[in-house]
PDB file of C-alpha atoms in Angstrom:
ATOM      1  CA  MET A   1      -4.325 -18.559   5.358  1.00  0.00           C
ATOM      2  CA  ASP A   2      -5.421 -15.076   6.369  1.00  0.00           C
ATOM      3  CA  MET A   3      -3.725 -12.192   4.563  1.00  0.00           C
ATOM      4  CA  LEU A   4      -2.866  -8.687   5.666  1.00  0.00           C
ATOM      5  CA  HIS A   5      -4.545  -5.781   3.878  1.00  0.00           C
ATOM      6  CA  ILE A   6      -2.380  -2.696   4.294  1.00  0.00           C
ATOM      7  CA  SER A   7      -3.338   0.870   3.379  1.00  0.00           C
ATOM      8  CA  LEU A   8      -0.825   3.717   3.288  1.00  0.00           C
ATOM      9  CA  PHE A   9      -3.020   6.126   1.331  1.00  0.00           C
ATOM     10  CA  GLY A  10      -4.997   8.345   3.657  1.00  0.00           C
ATOM     11  CA  ALA A  11      -4.387   7.130   7.206  1.00  0.00           C
ATOM     12  CA  PHE A  12      -2.196   4.130   8.077  1.00  0.00           C
ATOM     13  CA  HIS A  13      -4.437   1.086   8.391  1.00  0.00           C
ATOM     14  CA  ILE A  14      -4.059  -2.703   8.497  1.00  0.00           C
ATOM     15  CA  HIS A  15      -6.778  -5.314   8.688  1.00  0.00           C
ATOM     16  CA  SER A  16      -7.139  -9.031   8.054  1.00  0.00           C
ATOM     17  CA  ASN A  17      -9.372 -10.793   5.522  1.00  0.00           C
ATOM     18  CA  ASN A  18     -12.244 -10.918   7.997  1.00  0.00           C
ATOM     19  CA  GLY A  19     -12.037  -7.172   8.595  1.00  0.00           C
ATOM     20  CA  SER A  20     -10.355  -7.328  12.012  1.00  0.00           C
ATOM     21  CA  ILE A  21      -8.200  -4.260  12.594  1.00  0.00           C
ATOM     22  CA  ILE A  22      -4.591  -5.126  13.371  1.00  0.00           C
ATOM     23  CA  ASP A  23      -2.758  -2.979  15.894  1.00  0.00           C
ATOM     24  CA  VAL A  24       0.972  -2.865  15.160  1.00  0.00           C
ATOM     25  CA  GLY A  25       1.827  -0.745  18.168  1.00  0.00           C
ATOM     26  CA  PRO A  26       2.810   2.907  18.737  1.00  0.00           C
ATOM     27  CA  ARG A  27       3.282   5.532  16.032  1.00  0.00           C
ATOM     28  CA  ARG A  28       6.984   4.723  15.612  1.00  0.00           C
ATOM     29  CA  CYS A  29       6.072   1.135  14.768  1.00  0.00           C
ATOM     30  CA  GLN A  30       3.695   2.390  12.093  1.00  0.00           C
ATOM     31  CA  GLU A  31       6.344   4.729  10.695  1.00  0.00           C
ATOM     32  CA  LEU A  32       9.000   2.025  10.512  1.00  0.00           C
ATOM     33  CA  LEU A  33       6.678  -0.501   8.906  1.00  0.00           C
ATOM     34  CA  SER A  34       5.447   2.091   6.402  1.00  0.00           C
ATOM     35  CA  TYR A  35       8.990   3.021   5.420  1.00  0.00           C
ATOM     36  CA  LEU A  36       9.914  -0.625   4.876  1.00  0.00           C
ATOM     37  CA  LEU A  37       6.760  -1.223   2.823  1.00  0.00           C
ATOM     38  CA  LEU A  38       7.524   1.760   0.610  1.00  0.00           C
ATOM     39  CA  HIS A  39      11.000   0.278   0.045  1.00  0.00           C
ATOM     40  CA  ARG A  40       9.828  -3.323  -0.013  1.00  0.00           C
ATOM     41  CA  HIS A  41      11.929  -4.353  -3.018  1.00  0.00           C
ATOM     42  CA  GLN A  42      15.233  -3.860  -1.224  1.00  0.00           C
ATOM     43  CA  GLN A  43      16.615  -4.766   2.182  1.00  0.00           C
ATOM     44  CA  GLN A  44      17.605  -1.689   4.186  1.00  0.00           C
ATOM     45  CA  ASP A  45      20.764  -1.059   6.167  1.00  0.00           C
ATOM     46  CA  ARG A  46      19.741  -1.000   9.833  1.00  0.00           C
ATOM     47  CA  GLU A  47      22.076   1.838  10.716  1.00  0.00           C
ATOM     48  CA  LYS A  48      20.761   4.055   7.922  1.00  0.00           C
ATOM     49  CA  VAL A  49      17.155   3.353   8.863  1.00  0.00           C
ATOM     50  CA  ALA A  50      17.888   4.175  12.497  1.00  0.00           C
ATOM     51  CA  ALA A  51      19.567   7.451  11.523  1.00  0.00           C
ATOM     52  CA  LEU A  52      16.651   8.378   9.268  1.00  0.00           C
ATOM     53  CA  MET A  53      13.956   7.602  11.841  1.00  0.00           C
ATOM     54  CA  TRP A  54      15.710   9.150  14.845  1.00  0.00           C
ATOM     55  CA  ARG A  55      17.658  11.983  13.262  1.00  0.00           C
ATOM     56  CA  ASP A  56      17.979  13.995  16.472  1.00  0.00           C
ATOM     57  CA  SER A  57      19.487  11.113  18.437  1.00  0.00           C
ATOM     58  CA  THR A  58      23.033   9.820  18.692  1.00  0.00           C
ATOM     59  CA  THR A  59      23.965   6.750  16.677  1.00  0.00           C
ATOM     60  CA  ALA A  60      23.846   4.557  19.788  1.00  0.00           C
ATOM     61  CA  GLN A  61      20.461   5.919  20.827  1.00  0.00           C
ATOM     62  CA  ALA A  62      19.023   5.522  17.320  1.00  0.00           C
ATOM     63  CA  LYS A  63      20.162   1.899  17.166  1.00  0.00           C
ATOM     64  CA  ARG A  64      18.584   1.210  20.548  1.00  0.00           C
ATOM     65  CA  TYR A  65      15.311   2.858  19.523  1.00  0.00           C
ATOM     66  CA  LEU A  66      15.270   0.769  16.341  1.00  0.00           C
ATOM     67  CA  ARG A  67      15.755  -2.449  18.315  1.00  0.00           C
ATOM     68  CA  GLN A  68      12.938  -1.476  20.667  1.00  0.00           C
ATOM     69  CA  THR A  69      10.600  -0.598  17.797  1.00  0.00           C
ATOM     70  CA  LEU A  70      11.351  -3.860  15.992  1.00  0.00           C
ATOM     71  CA  TRP A  71      10.645  -5.781  19.184  1.00  0.00           C
ATOM     72  CA  GLN A  72       7.313  -3.959  19.572  1.00  0.00           C
ATOM     73  CA  LEU A  73       6.402  -4.711  15.958  1.00  0.00           C
ATOM     74  CA  GLN A  74       7.281  -8.371  16.203  1.00  0.00           C
ATOM     75  CA  SER A  75       5.559  -8.915  19.538  1.00  0.00           C
ATOM     76  CA  ALA A  76       2.369  -6.906  18.961  1.00  0.00           C
ATOM     77  CA  GLN A  77      -0.887  -8.801  19.444  1.00  0.00           C
ATOM     78  CA  GLN A  78      -2.118  -9.951  16.038  1.00  0.00           C
ATOM     79  CA  PRO A  79      -4.166 -12.857  14.699  1.00  0.00           C
ATOM     80  CA  SER A  80      -1.983 -15.954  14.690  1.00  0.00           C
ATOM     81  CA  THR A  81      -2.793 -16.520  11.020  1.00  0.00           C
ATOM     82  CA  ALA A  82      -1.334 -13.210   9.857  1.00  0.00           C
ATOM     83  CA  PRO A  83       1.344 -11.965  12.247  1.00  0.00           C
ATOM     84  CA  ILE A  84       3.350  -8.867  11.435  1.00  0.00           C
ATOM     85  CA  ARG A  85       6.542 -10.722  12.316  1.00  0.00           C
ATOM     86  CA  ASP A  86       6.084 -12.940   9.242  1.00  0.00           C
ATOM     87  CA  LEU A  87       5.967  -9.792   7.135  1.00  0.00           C
ATOM     88  CA  LEU A  88       9.433  -8.698   8.245  1.00  0.00           C
ATOM     89  CA  SER A  89      12.883  -9.901   7.310  1.00  0.00           C
ATOM     90  CA  VAL A  90      15.395  -8.923   9.989  1.00  0.00           C
ATOM     91  CA  ASP A  91      19.026  -9.775  10.710  1.00  0.00           C
ATOM     92  CA  HIS A  92      21.947  -8.039  12.438  1.00  0.00           C
ATOM     93  CA  GLU A  93      22.755  -5.752   9.486  1.00  0.00           C
ATOM     94  CA  PHE A  94      19.627  -5.423   7.366  1.00  0.00           C
ATOM     95  CA  LEU A  95      15.872  -5.297   7.661  1.00  0.00           C
ATOM     96  CA  GLY A  96      13.019  -5.147   5.206  1.00  0.00           C
ATOM     97  CA  ILE A  97       9.890  -6.849   3.953  1.00  0.00           C
ATOM     98  CA  ASN A  98       9.976 -10.621   3.537  1.00  0.00           C
ATOM     99  CA  PRO A  99       9.740 -11.198  -0.258  1.00  0.00           C
ATOM    100  CA  GLU A 100       7.726 -14.376   0.375  1.00  0.00           C
ATOM    101  CA  ALA A 101       5.167 -12.700   2.622  1.00  0.00           C
ATOM    102  CA  GLN A 102       1.567 -12.650   1.401  1.00  0.00           C
ATOM    103  CA  TYR A 103      -0.151  -9.271   1.752  1.00  0.00           C
ATOM    104  CA  TRP A 104      -2.194  -6.689  -0.166  1.00  0.00           C
ATOM    105  CA  LEU A 105      -0.742  -3.179  -0.264  1.00  0.00           C
ATOM    106  CA  ASP A 106      -2.612  -0.247  -1.795  1.00  0.00           C
ATOM    107  CA  VAL A 107       0.492   1.663  -2.918  1.00  0.00           C
ATOM    108  CA  ALA A 108       1.839  -1.470  -4.624  1.00  0.00           C
ATOM    109  CA  VAL A 109      -1.383  -1.941  -6.612  1.00  0.00           C
ATOM    110  CA  PHE A 110      -1.335   1.777  -7.445  1.00  0.00           C
ATOM    111  CA  GLU A 111       2.260   1.694  -8.701  1.00  0.00           C
ATOM    112  CA  GLN A 112       1.844  -1.513 -10.706  1.00  0.00           C
ATOM    113  CA  THR A 113      -1.258  -0.288 -12.517  1.00  0.00           C
ATOM    114  CA  ILE A 114       0.132   3.166 -13.297  1.00  0.00           C
ATOM    115  CA  CYS A 115       3.381   1.636 -14.600  1.00  0.00           C
ATOM    116  CA  ALA A 116       1.453  -0.822 -16.774  1.00  0.00           C
ATOM    117  CA  HIS A 117      -0.203   2.107 -18.602  1.00  0.00           C
ATOM    118  CA  HIS A 118       2.723   4.514 -18.494  1.00  0.00           C
ATOM    119  CA  ASN A 119       3.542   4.291 -22.212  1.00  0.00           C
ATOM    120  CA  THR A 120      -0.075   4.516 -23.397  1.00  0.00           C
ATOM    121  CA  LEU A 121      -1.172   7.976 -24.517  1.00  0.00           C
ATOM    122  CA  GLY A 122      -4.376   9.306 -23.016  1.00  0.00           C
ATOM    123  CA  GLN A 123      -6.221   9.353 -26.328  1.00  0.00           C
ATOM    124  CA  ALA A 124      -5.274   5.691 -26.959  1.00  0.00           C
ATOM    125  CA  LEU A 125      -6.613   4.251 -23.690  1.00  0.00           C
ATOM    126  CA  ASN A 126      -9.183   1.495 -24.171  1.00  0.00           C
ATOM    127  CA  THR A 127     -12.193   0.848 -21.950  1.00  0.00           C
ATOM    128  CA  GLN A 128     -10.438  -1.758 -19.802  1.00  0.00           C
ATOM    129  CA  GLN A 129      -7.405   0.479 -19.260  1.00  0.00           C
ATOM    130  CA  ILE A 130      -9.643   3.355 -18.224  1.00  0.00           C
ATOM    131  CA  GLU A 131     -11.453   1.141 -15.717  1.00  0.00           C
ATOM    132  CA  HIS A 132      -8.119  -0.021 -14.268  1.00  0.00           C
ATOM    133  CA  LEU A 133      -6.853   3.548 -13.889  1.00  0.00           C
ATOM    134  CA  GLN A 134     -10.115   4.768 -12.364  1.00  0.00           C
ATOM    135  CA  ALA A 135     -10.043   1.934  -9.829  1.00  0.00           C
ATOM    136  CA  VAL A 136      -6.496   2.570  -8.611  1.00  0.00           C
ATOM    137  CA  LEU A 137      -6.932   6.344  -8.558  1.00  0.00           C
ATOM    138  CA  ASN A 138      -9.756   5.787  -6.085  1.00  0.00           C
ATOM    139  CA  LEU A 139      -7.194   4.154  -3.784  1.00  0.00           C
ATOM    140  CA  TYR A 140      -5.279   7.440  -3.540  1.00  0.00           C
ATOM    141  CA  LYS A 141      -7.839   9.092  -1.234  1.00  0.00           C
ATOM    142  CA  THR A 142      -6.153  12.120   0.356  1.00  0.00           C
ATOM    143  CA  GLY A 143      -2.591  11.114  -0.433  1.00  0.00           C
ATOM    144  CA  LEU A 144       0.155   9.088   1.200  1.00  0.00           C
ATOM    145  CA  LEU A 145       0.034   9.009   5.020  1.00  0.00           C
ATOM    146  CA  ASP A 146      -1.470  12.478   4.908  1.00  0.00           C
ATOM    147  CA  ASP A 147      -1.115  13.352   8.589  1.00  0.00           C
ATOM    148  CA  TRP A 148       2.606  12.530   8.870  1.00  0.00           C
ATOM    149  CA  ASP A 149       5.259  15.227   8.514  1.00  0.00           C
ATOM    150  CA  MET A 150       8.602  13.381   8.628  1.00  0.00           C
ATOM    151  CA  GLU A 151      10.942  14.550   5.863  1.00  0.00           C
ATOM    152  CA  TRP A 152      11.199  11.158   4.158  1.00  0.00           C
ATOM    153  CA  CYS A 153       7.409  10.835   4.204  1.00  0.00           C
ATOM    154  CA  VAL A 154       6.855  14.317   2.755  1.00  0.00           C
ATOM    155  CA  VAL A 155       9.159  13.485  -0.159  1.00  0.00           C
ATOM    156  CA  GLU A 156       7.451  10.138  -0.805  1.00  0.00           C
ATOM    157  CA  ARG A 157       4.019  11.783  -0.573  1.00  0.00           C
ATOM    158  CA  GLU A 158       4.933  14.354  -3.198  1.00  0.00           C
ATOM    159  CA  CYS A 159       6.223  11.601  -5.471  1.00  0.00           C
ATOM    160  CA  PHE A 160       2.891   9.774  -5.318  1.00  0.00           C
ATOM    161  CA  ARG A 161       1.019  13.045  -5.820  1.00  0.00           C
ATOM    162  CA  LYS A 162       2.839  13.618  -9.111  1.00  0.00           C
ATOM    163  CA  ILE A 163       2.118  10.063 -10.249  1.00  0.00           C
ATOM    164  CA  TYR A 164      -1.556  10.556  -9.382  1.00  0.00           C
ATOM    165  CA  LEU A 165      -1.741  13.832 -11.306  1.00  0.00           C
ATOM    166  CA  THR A 166      -0.035  12.279 -14.331  1.00  0.00           C
ATOM    167  CA  ALA A 167      -2.651   9.504 -14.462  1.00  0.00           C
ATOM    168  CA  LEU A 168      -5.475  12.028 -14.096  1.00  0.00           C
ATOM    169  CA  GLU A 169      -4.084  13.949 -17.075  1.00  0.00           C
ATOM    170  CA  LYS A 170      -4.236  10.807 -19.203  1.00  0.00           C
ATOM    171  CA  LEU A 171      -7.901  10.355 -18.348  1.00  0.00           C
ATOM    172  CA  LEU A 172      -8.584  14.045 -18.935  1.00  0.00           C
ATOM    173  CA  VAL A 173      -7.096  13.882 -22.448  1.00  0.00           C
ATOM    174  CA  HIS A 174      -9.109  10.748 -23.232  1.00  0.00           C
ATOM    175  CA  SER A 175     -12.304  12.461 -22.078  1.00  0.00           C
ATOM    176  CA  LEU A 176     -11.648  15.492 -24.262  1.00  0.00           C
ATOM    177  CA  ILE A 177     -10.928  13.420 -27.374  1.00  0.00           C
ATOM    178  CA  HIS A 178     -13.870  11.062 -26.882  1.00  0.00           C
ATOM    179  CA  ARG A 179     -16.391  13.745 -25.821  1.00  0.00           C
ATOM    180  CA  SER A 180     -16.897  12.465 -22.283  1.00  0.00           C
ATOM    181  CA  TYR A 181     -17.318  16.020 -21.086  1.00  0.00           C
ATOM    182  CA  ASP A 182     -18.682  15.473 -17.580  1.00  0.00           C
ATOM    183  CA  GLU A 183     -15.996  12.904 -16.761  1.00  0.00           C
ATOM    184  CA  GLY A 184     -13.304  15.181 -18.148  1.00  0.00           C
ATOM    185  CA  ILE A 185     -14.509  18.119 -16.063  1.00  0.00           C
ATOM    186  CA  ASN A 186     -14.417  15.885 -12.986  1.00  0.00           C
ATOM    187  CA  TYR A 187     -10.817  14.824 -13.714  1.00  0.00           C
ATOM    188  CA  GLY A 188      -9.800  18.426 -14.316  1.00  0.00           C
ATOM    189  CA  ALA A 189     -11.345  19.532 -11.019  1.00  0.00           C
ATOM    190  CA  LYS A 190      -9.353  16.853  -9.188  1.00  0.00           C
ATOM    191  CA  ILE A 191      -6.130  18.064 -10.795  1.00  0.00           C
ATOM    192  CA  LEU A 192      -6.788  21.696  -9.910  1.00  0.00           C
ATOM    193  CA  PHE A 193      -7.681  20.736  -6.343  1.00  0.00           C
ATOM    194  CA  LEU A 194      -4.051  19.598  -5.928  1.00  0.00           C
ATOM    195  CA  ASP A 195      -2.406  21.956  -8.423  1.00  0.00           C
ATOM    196  CA  ALA A 196      -4.592  25.038  -8.760  1.00  0.00           C
ATOM    197  CA  ALA A 197      -2.216  26.915 -11.083  1.00  0.00           C
ATOM    198  CA  HIS A 198      -1.814  24.122 -13.661  1.00  0.00           C
ATOM    199  CA  GLU A 199      -2.543  26.226 -16.726  1.00  0.00           C
ATOM    200  CA  ARG A 200      -2.814  23.392 -19.242  1.00  0.00           C
ATOM    201  CA  THR A 201      -5.608  21.845 -17.163  1.00  0.00           C
ATOM    202  CA  HIS A 202      -7.438  25.182 -17.103  1.00  0.00           C
ATOM    203  CA  ARG A 203      -7.252  25.269 -20.906  1.00  0.00           C
ATOM    204  CA  ARG A 204      -8.585  21.741 -21.222  1.00  0.00           C
ATOM    205  CA  LEU A 205     -11.431  22.567 -18.866  1.00  0.00           C
ATOM    206  CA  MET A 206     -12.218  25.621 -20.981  1.00  0.00           C
ATOM    207  CA  GLN A 207     -12.445  23.324 -24.015  1.00  0.00           C
ATOM    208  CA  LEU A 208     -14.525  20.728 -22.184  1.00  0.00           C
ATOM    209  CA  ARG A 209     -17.007  23.283 -20.898  1.00  0.00           C
ATOM    210  CA  TYR A 210     -17.303  25.009 -24.266  1.00  0.00           C
ATOM    211  CA  HIS A 211     -17.861  21.803 -26.234  1.00  0.00           C
ATOM    212  CA  SER A 212     -20.391  20.610 -23.659  1.00  0.00           C
ATOM    213  CA  GLY A 213     -22.458  23.713 -24.430  1.00  0.00           C
ATOM    214  CA  ASP A 214     -21.433  25.707 -21.349  1.00  0.00           C
ATOM    215  CA  ARG A 215     -19.825  28.762 -22.977  1.00  0.00           C
ATOM    216  CA  ILE A 216     -20.274  30.906 -19.860  1.00  0.00           C
ATOM    217  CA  GLY A 217     -18.626  28.179 -17.789  1.00  0.00           C
ATOM    218  CA  ALA A 218     -15.666  28.171 -20.191  1.00  0.00           C
ATOM    219  CA  ILE A 219     -15.290  31.947 -19.826  1.00  0.00           C
ATOM    220  CA  ASN A 220     -15.495  31.669 -16.039  1.00  0.00           C
ATOM    221  CA  GLN A 221     -12.826  28.964 -16.164  1.00  0.00           C
ATOM    222  CA  TYR A 222     -10.531  31.413 -17.943  1.00  0.00           C
ATOM    223  CA  LEU A 223     -11.206  34.109 -15.355  1.00  0.00           C
ATOM    224  CA  LEU A 224     -10.406  31.621 -12.585  1.00  0.00           C
ATOM    225  CA  CYS A 225      -7.192  30.716 -14.389  1.00  0.00           C
ATOM    226  CA  VAL A 226      -6.168  34.388 -14.624  1.00  0.00           C
ATOM    227  CA  LYS A 227      -6.840  34.984 -10.923  1.00  0.00           C
ATOM    228  CA  THR A 228      -5.073  31.808  -9.782  1.00  0.00           C
ATOM    229  CA  LEU A 229      -1.962  32.446 -11.869  1.00  0.00           C
ATOM    230  CA  GLU A 230      -1.767  35.989 -10.503  1.00  0.00           C
ATOM    231  CA  ASP A 231      -2.381  34.970  -6.883  1.00  0.00           C
ATOM    232  CA  GLU A 232      -0.038  31.969  -6.820  1.00  0.00           C
ATOM    233  CA  LEU A 233       2.660  32.774  -9.370  1.00  0.00           C
ATOM    234  CA  GLY A 234       2.324  36.474 -10.107  1.00  0.00           C
ATOM    235  CA  VAL A 235       2.158  35.861 -13.869  1.00  0.00           C
ATOM    236  CA  PRO A 236      -0.456  36.396 -16.603  1.00  0.00           C
ATOM    237  CA  PRO A 237      -1.850  33.510 -18.666  1.00  0.00           C
ATOM    238  CA  SER A 238       0.099  32.362 -21.716  1.00  0.00           C
ATOM    239  CA  GLN A 239      -0.745  33.435 -25.251  1.00  0.00           C
ATOM    240  CA  LYS A 240      -2.130  29.954 -25.885  1.00  0.00           C
ATOM    241  CA  THR A 241      -4.635  30.366 -23.044  1.00  0.00           C
ATOM    242  CA  THR A 242      -5.555  33.915 -24.052  1.00  0.00           C
ATOM    243  CA  ARG A 243      -6.048  32.863 -27.673  1.00  0.00           C
ATOM    244  CA  LEU A 244      -8.411  30.066 -26.604  1.00  0.00           C
ATOM    245  CA  TYR A 245     -10.349  32.548 -24.459  1.00  0.00           C
ATOM    246  CA  GLN A 246     -10.752  34.902 -27.434  1.00  0.00           C
ATOM    247  CA  GLN A 247     -12.004  32.019 -29.581  1.00  0.00           C
ATOM    248  CA  ILE A 248     -14.565  31.145 -26.901  1.00  0.00           C
ATOM    249  CA  CYS A 249     -15.735  34.768 -26.674  1.00  0.00           C
ATOM    250  CA  ASN A 250     -16.097  34.866 -30.476  1.00  0.00           C
ATOM    251  CA  ASP A 251     -17.777  31.451 -30.452  1.00  0.00           C
ATOM    252  CA  CYS A 252     -15.274  30.067 -32.949  1.00  0.00           C
ATOM    253  CA  VAL A 253     -13.222  27.505 -31.036  1.00  0.00           C
ATOM    254  CA  GLU A 254     -11.128  25.229 -33.212  1.00  0.00           C
ATOM    255  CA  PRO A 255     -12.149  21.543 -33.390  1.00  0.00           C
ATOM    256  CA  LYS A 256     -11.290  19.504 -30.310  1.00  0.00           C
ATOM    257  CA  LYS A 257      -7.570  18.893 -30.551  1.00  0.00           C
ATOM    258  CA  PRO A 258      -5.533  18.465 -27.380  1.00  0.00           C
ATOM    259  CA  GLU A 259      -1.989  19.680 -27.107  1.00  0.00           C
ATOM    260  CA  PRO A 260       0.634  17.186 -28.315  1.00  0.00           C
ATOM    261  CA  GLU A 261       0.706  14.310 -25.878  1.00  0.00           C
ATOM    262  CA  GLU A 262       4.487  14.387 -25.757  1.00  0.00           C
ATOM    263  CA  SER A 263       3.909  17.277 -23.358  1.00  0.00           C
ATOM    264  CA  GLU A 264       0.872  15.718 -21.693  1.00  0.00           C
ATOM    265  CA  ASN A 265       2.800  14.430 -18.695  1.00  0.00           C
ATOM    266  CA  GLY A 266       6.030  16.319 -19.235  1.00  0.00           C
ATOM    267  CA  SER A 267       5.754  18.826 -16.400  1.00  0.00           C
ATOM    268  CA  TYR A 268       4.729  16.325 -13.746  1.00  0.00           C
ATOM    269  CA  LEU A 269       7.304  13.739 -14.845  1.00  0.00           C
ATOM    270  CA  ALA A 270      10.050  16.366 -14.784  1.00  0.00           C
ATOM    271  CA  GLU A 271       8.989  17.353 -11.268  1.00  0.00           C
ATOM    272  CA  LEU A 272       8.862  13.671 -10.313  1.00  0.00           C
ATOM    273  CA  GLU A 273      12.490  13.275 -11.381  1.00  0.00           C
ATOM    274  CA  GLN A 274      13.392  16.255  -9.186  1.00  0.00           C
ATOM    275  CA  ILE A 275      11.595  14.650  -6.233  1.00  0.00           C
ATOM    276  CA  GLN A 276      13.444  11.381  -6.776  1.00  0.00           C
ATOM    277  CA  ASP A 277      16.704  13.353  -6.837  1.00  0.00           C
ATOM    278  CA  THR A 278      15.667  14.956  -3.545  1.00  0.00           C
ATOM    279  CA  LEU A 279      14.999  11.522  -2.054  1.00  0.00           C
ATOM    280  CA  SER A 280      18.444  10.359  -3.175  1.00  0.00           C
ATOM    281  CA  LEU A 281      20.006  13.428  -1.582  1.00  0.00           C
ATOM    282  CA  LEU A 282      18.113  12.732   1.639  1.00  0.00           C
ATOM    283  CA  GLN A 283      19.428   9.167   1.715  1.00  0.00           C
ATOM    284  CA  GLU A 284      22.950  10.415   0.995  1.00  0.00           C
ATOM    285  CA  ARG A 285      22.649  12.952   3.812  1.00  0.00           C
ATOM    286  CA  VAL A 286      21.685  10.172   6.211  1.00  0.00           C
ATOM    287  CA  SER A 287      24.782   8.213   5.160  1.00  0.00           C
ATOM    288  CA  GLN A 288      26.942  11.275   5.790  1.00  0.00           C
ATOM    289  CA  MET A 289      25.346  11.758   9.215  1.00  0.00           C
ATOM    290  CA  ILE A 290      26.203   8.175  10.132  1.00  0.00           C
ATOM    291  CA  LEU A 291      29.797   8.592   8.965  1.00  0.00           C
ATOM    292  CA  HIS A 292      30.110  11.865  10.888  1.00  0.00           C
ATOM    293  CA  CYS A 293      28.775  10.255  14.086  1.00  0.00           C
ATOM    294  CA  GLN A 294      31.159   7.326  13.681  1.00  0.00           C
ATOM    295  CA  ARG A 295      34.106   9.695  13.321  1.00  0.00           C
ATOM    296  CA  ASP A 296      33.033  11.659  16.403  1.00  0.00           C
ATOM    297  CA  THR A 297      32.720   8.430  18.386  1.00  0.00           C
ATOM    298  CA  ALA A 298      36.142   7.247  17.237  1.00  0.00           C
ATOM    299  CA  ALA A 299      37.698  10.589  18.147  1.00  0.00           C
ATOM    300  CA  THR A 300      36.128  10.476  21.618  1.00  0.00           C
ATOM    301  CA  VAL A 301      37.430   6.964  22.226  1.00  0.00           C
ATOM    302  CA  PHE A 302      40.900   8.021  21.065  1.00  0.00           C
ATOM    303  CA  ARG A 303      40.939  11.016  23.441  1.00  0.00           C
ATOM    304  CA  ASP A 304      39.730   8.893  26.349  1.00  0.00           C
ATOM    305  CA  HIS A 305      42.603   6.465  25.845  1.00  0.00           C
ATOM    306  CA  ALA A 306      45.262   9.029  25.021  1.00  0.00           C
TER     307      ALA A 306
END
């Protein structure tokens, strides 16, 4: 049986085993399917989904738009061996992804692999674990659904960005410990591309460049760190960064010893918890919107019959 291959990193894309692109319909169909795939482990309340997707519409309008979008999804032209309708589980109250459906999903592979290595410190990664992490990090591309700006999508995108950065930090630490300087510099550059003012990464890049024999590059990395911190945060570098810079200038850097790995992922994981709290607040706000609309509707009906 043919199987759907679904990509949510970069641009939304679905194709079958033979490479045929599958058209699921208009943008709203893509948005709905993406939301359900991101929440594939739990069936979703139809009314809440409708309120989230069509926030500027009345409850009745949102429900109607959801019905129309579901109909478009389920009736879109797809190969008979891998229809989208078999991917969905829909009833009068709930909708979601069919737990028995067979499909490949990039974000699912990404999450599973990152979680499998979550408790392994960067310096303790073995060759196979590194290969697994490198492979799934390549799936990330430019981020989750990078051209979509809906609030729920922005929150989810930031969540995946933090997970991606956390995994890159693991690989960066491993590279520093095991003298894989070029690889480490590449990982550090990827981190700074998404988080230019991440001072700990600047320090690690200073170490990597120095130990690779590029003392001038290490000094330039410090100067870039100083400028970026000033431009983005309006703060000077920490004493730890300044001390490392002085050691590099004096050509007496201490032996390669990364900062304690208890703090390796601390900042990104703390931010990730904040993002998850934001997502919970967003879902709670949707529930309150539904309740408010229901009360308004009930009040209108009462007045009409008074």
